[in-house]
Coordinates of C-alpha atoms in Angstrom, one line a residue:
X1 CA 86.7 130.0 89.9
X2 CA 90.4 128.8 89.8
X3 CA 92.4 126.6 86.6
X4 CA 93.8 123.8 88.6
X5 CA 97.4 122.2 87.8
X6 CA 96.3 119.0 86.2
X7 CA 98.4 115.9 87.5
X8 CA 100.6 113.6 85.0
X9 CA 100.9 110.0 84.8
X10 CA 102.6 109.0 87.6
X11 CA 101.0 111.2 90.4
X12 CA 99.7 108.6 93.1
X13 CA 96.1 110.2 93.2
X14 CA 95.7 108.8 89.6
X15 CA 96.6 105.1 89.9
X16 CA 93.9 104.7 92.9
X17 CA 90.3 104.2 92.8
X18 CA 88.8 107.5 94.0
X19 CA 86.3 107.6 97.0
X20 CA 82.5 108.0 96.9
X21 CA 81.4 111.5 97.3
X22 CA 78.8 111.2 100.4
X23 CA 77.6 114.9 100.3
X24 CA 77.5 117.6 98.3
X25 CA 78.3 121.1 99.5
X26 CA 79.9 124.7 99.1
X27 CA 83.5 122.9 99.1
X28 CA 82.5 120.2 96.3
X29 CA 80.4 122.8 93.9
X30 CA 83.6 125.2 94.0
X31 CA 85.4 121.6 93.3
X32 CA 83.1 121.2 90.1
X33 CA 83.3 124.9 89.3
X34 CA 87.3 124.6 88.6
X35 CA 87.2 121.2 86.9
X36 CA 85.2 123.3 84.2
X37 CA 87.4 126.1 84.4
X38 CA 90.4 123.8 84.0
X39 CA 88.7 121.3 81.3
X40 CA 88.1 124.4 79.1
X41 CA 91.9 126.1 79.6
X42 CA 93.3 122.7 78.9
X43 CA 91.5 122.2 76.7
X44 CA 89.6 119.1 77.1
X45 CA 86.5 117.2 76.2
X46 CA 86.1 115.6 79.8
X47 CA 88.6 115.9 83.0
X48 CA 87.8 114.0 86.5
X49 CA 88.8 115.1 90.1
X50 CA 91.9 112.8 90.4
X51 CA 93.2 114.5 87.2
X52 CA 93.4 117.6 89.3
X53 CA 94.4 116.0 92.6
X54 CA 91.7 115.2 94.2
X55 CA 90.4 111.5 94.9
X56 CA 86.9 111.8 94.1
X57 CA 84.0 110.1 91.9
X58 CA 83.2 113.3 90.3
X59 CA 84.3 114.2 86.5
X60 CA 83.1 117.0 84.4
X61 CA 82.5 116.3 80.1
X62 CA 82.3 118.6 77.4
X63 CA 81.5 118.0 73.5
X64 CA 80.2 119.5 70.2
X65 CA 78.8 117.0 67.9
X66 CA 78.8 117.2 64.4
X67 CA 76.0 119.7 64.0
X68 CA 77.3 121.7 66.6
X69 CA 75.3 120.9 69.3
X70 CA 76.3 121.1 73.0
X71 CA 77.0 118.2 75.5
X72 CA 78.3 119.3 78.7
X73 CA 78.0 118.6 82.7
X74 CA 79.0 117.0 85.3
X75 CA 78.3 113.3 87.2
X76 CA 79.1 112.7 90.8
X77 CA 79.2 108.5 91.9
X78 CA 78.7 107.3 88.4
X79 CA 78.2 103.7 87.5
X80 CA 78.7 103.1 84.2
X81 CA 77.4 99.8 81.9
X82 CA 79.0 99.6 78.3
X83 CA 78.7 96.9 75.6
X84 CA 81.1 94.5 75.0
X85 CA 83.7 95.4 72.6
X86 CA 83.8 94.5 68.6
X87 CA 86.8 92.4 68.2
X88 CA 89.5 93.5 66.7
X89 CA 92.4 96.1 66.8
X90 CA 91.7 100.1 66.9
X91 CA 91.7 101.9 63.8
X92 CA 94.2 104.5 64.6
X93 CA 92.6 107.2 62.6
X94 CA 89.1 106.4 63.8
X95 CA 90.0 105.2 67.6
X96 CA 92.5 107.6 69.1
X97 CA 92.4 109.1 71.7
X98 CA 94.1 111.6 73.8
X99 CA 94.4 112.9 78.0
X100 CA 95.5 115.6 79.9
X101 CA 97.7 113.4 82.5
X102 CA 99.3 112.7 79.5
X103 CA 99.3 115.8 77.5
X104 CA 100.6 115.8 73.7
X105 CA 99.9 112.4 72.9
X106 CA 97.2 110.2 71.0
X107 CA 97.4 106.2 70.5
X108 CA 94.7 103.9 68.9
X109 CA 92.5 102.0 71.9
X110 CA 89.4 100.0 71.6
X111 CA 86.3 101.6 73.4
X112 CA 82.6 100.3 73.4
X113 CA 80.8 102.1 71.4
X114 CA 77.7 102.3 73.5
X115 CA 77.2 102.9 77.1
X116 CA 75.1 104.2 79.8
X117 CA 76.3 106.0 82.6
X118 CA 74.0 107.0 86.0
X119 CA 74.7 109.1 88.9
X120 CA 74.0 112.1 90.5
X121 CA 74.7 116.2 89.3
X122 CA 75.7 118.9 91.6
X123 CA 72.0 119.3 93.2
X124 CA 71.8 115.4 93.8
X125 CA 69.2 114.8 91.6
X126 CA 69.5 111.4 89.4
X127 CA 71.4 111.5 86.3
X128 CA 71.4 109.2 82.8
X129 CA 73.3 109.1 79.9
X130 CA 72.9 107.0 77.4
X131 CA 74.9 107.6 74.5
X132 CA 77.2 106.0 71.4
X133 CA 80.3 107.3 69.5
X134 CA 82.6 109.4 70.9
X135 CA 80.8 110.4 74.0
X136 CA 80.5 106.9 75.0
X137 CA 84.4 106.8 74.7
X138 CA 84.6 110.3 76.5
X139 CA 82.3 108.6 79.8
X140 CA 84.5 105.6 79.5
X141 CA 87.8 107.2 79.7
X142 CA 86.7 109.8 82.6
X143 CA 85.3 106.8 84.5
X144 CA 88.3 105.2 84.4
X145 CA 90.1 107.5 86.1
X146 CA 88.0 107.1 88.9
X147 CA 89.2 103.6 89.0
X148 CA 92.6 104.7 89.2
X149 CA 93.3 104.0 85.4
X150 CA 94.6 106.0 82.9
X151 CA 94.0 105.0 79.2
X152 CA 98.1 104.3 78.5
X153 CA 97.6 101.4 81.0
X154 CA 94.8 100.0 78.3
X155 CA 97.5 100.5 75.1
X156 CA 99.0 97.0 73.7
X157 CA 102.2 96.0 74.1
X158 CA 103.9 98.0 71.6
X159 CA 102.4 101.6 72.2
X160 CA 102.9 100.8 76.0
X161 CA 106.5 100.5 75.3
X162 CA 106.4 103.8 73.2
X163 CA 104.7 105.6 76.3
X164 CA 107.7 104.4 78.8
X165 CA 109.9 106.2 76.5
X166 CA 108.3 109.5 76.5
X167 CA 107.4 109.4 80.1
X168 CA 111.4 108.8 80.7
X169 CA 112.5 111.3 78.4
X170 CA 109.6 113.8 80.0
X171 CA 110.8 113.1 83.4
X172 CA 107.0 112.2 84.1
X173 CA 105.7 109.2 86.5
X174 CA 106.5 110.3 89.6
X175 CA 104.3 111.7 92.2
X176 CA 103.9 115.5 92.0
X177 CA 104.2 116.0 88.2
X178 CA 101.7 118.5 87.1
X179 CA 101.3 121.4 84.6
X180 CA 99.3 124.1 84.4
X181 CA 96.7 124.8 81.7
X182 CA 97.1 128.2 80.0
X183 CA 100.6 128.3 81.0
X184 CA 102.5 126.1 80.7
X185 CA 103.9 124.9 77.3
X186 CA 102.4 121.5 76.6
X187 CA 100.5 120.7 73.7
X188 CA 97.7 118.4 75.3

């Protein structure tokens, strides 16, 4: 197993909708093998395949809920149903939220706060998650990079404008822009 360089905001693989995965073998298990790896360097509560450069529907998720219980694996070709969202603007002390293509920051966004996610794990066998809270926020934000979006694209006008700023001053959004979990110094 291998910690992968984990691609910023502005790395082409991460604006485009990823491709389905039509088999799973060797190459794809070691693929699912370092996302874990890199998702627990980082560390993170969820990380998906574009995040480390590669443009597939896979994406690995992690958690420990309040009683300390463990939520962790992995969904390849998820589809993903939430439901619809409570009007209204996030609280940002209940609502933030974080990512590792855009390490060190957390804004307020406005997630469902149910949904149920279907696919397949690494020995093709059906998978179903229903959940609420924060791992329905977790499935929503790691599906969306499958879609080619990254959560700042979801931020209102104002904290989009703030994001601009620190991708300018980080010399981020351009293709290529990585870091390395473990090493280097980013405080995602």
């Amino acid at each position: 197993m291998a910690v992968l360089p984990i691609r910023i905001m502005g790395d082409p693989v991460l604006h485009a909708p990823a491709a389905r995965v039509d088999v799973i073998d060797d190459e794809v298990r070691q693929l699912v093998a370092d996302m874990f790896e890199t998702m627990d360097a980082a560390p993170g509560v969820g990380l998906a395949a574009p995040q480390v450069g590669v443009g597939l529907r896979i994406f690995t998720y992690t958690y420990e809920d309040d009683e300390g219980l463990p939520w962790r694996g992995v969904v390849i070709n998820p589809e993903l149903w939430i439901r619809p969202l409570e009007p209204g603007y996030p609280d940002p002390d209940d609502e933030s939220e974080g990512c590792l293509s855009f390490p060190g920051e957390r804004f307020p966004l406005r997630r469902s706060e149910a949904a149920l996610l279907t696919g397949t794990d690494l020995e093709g066998q059906a998978v179903r998650i229903e959940v609420t809270g924060w791992r329905a926020r977790i499935l929503q934000h790691e599906f969306d990079h499958l879609d080619g979006i990254l959560y700042v694209d979801r931020l209102d006008e104002e904290d989009s404008r703030v994001v601009a700023k620190i991708a300018k001053k980080r010399k981020w959004g351009k293709p290529g822009a990585s870091w390395m979990p473990g090493v280097d110094d980013i405080d995602a």
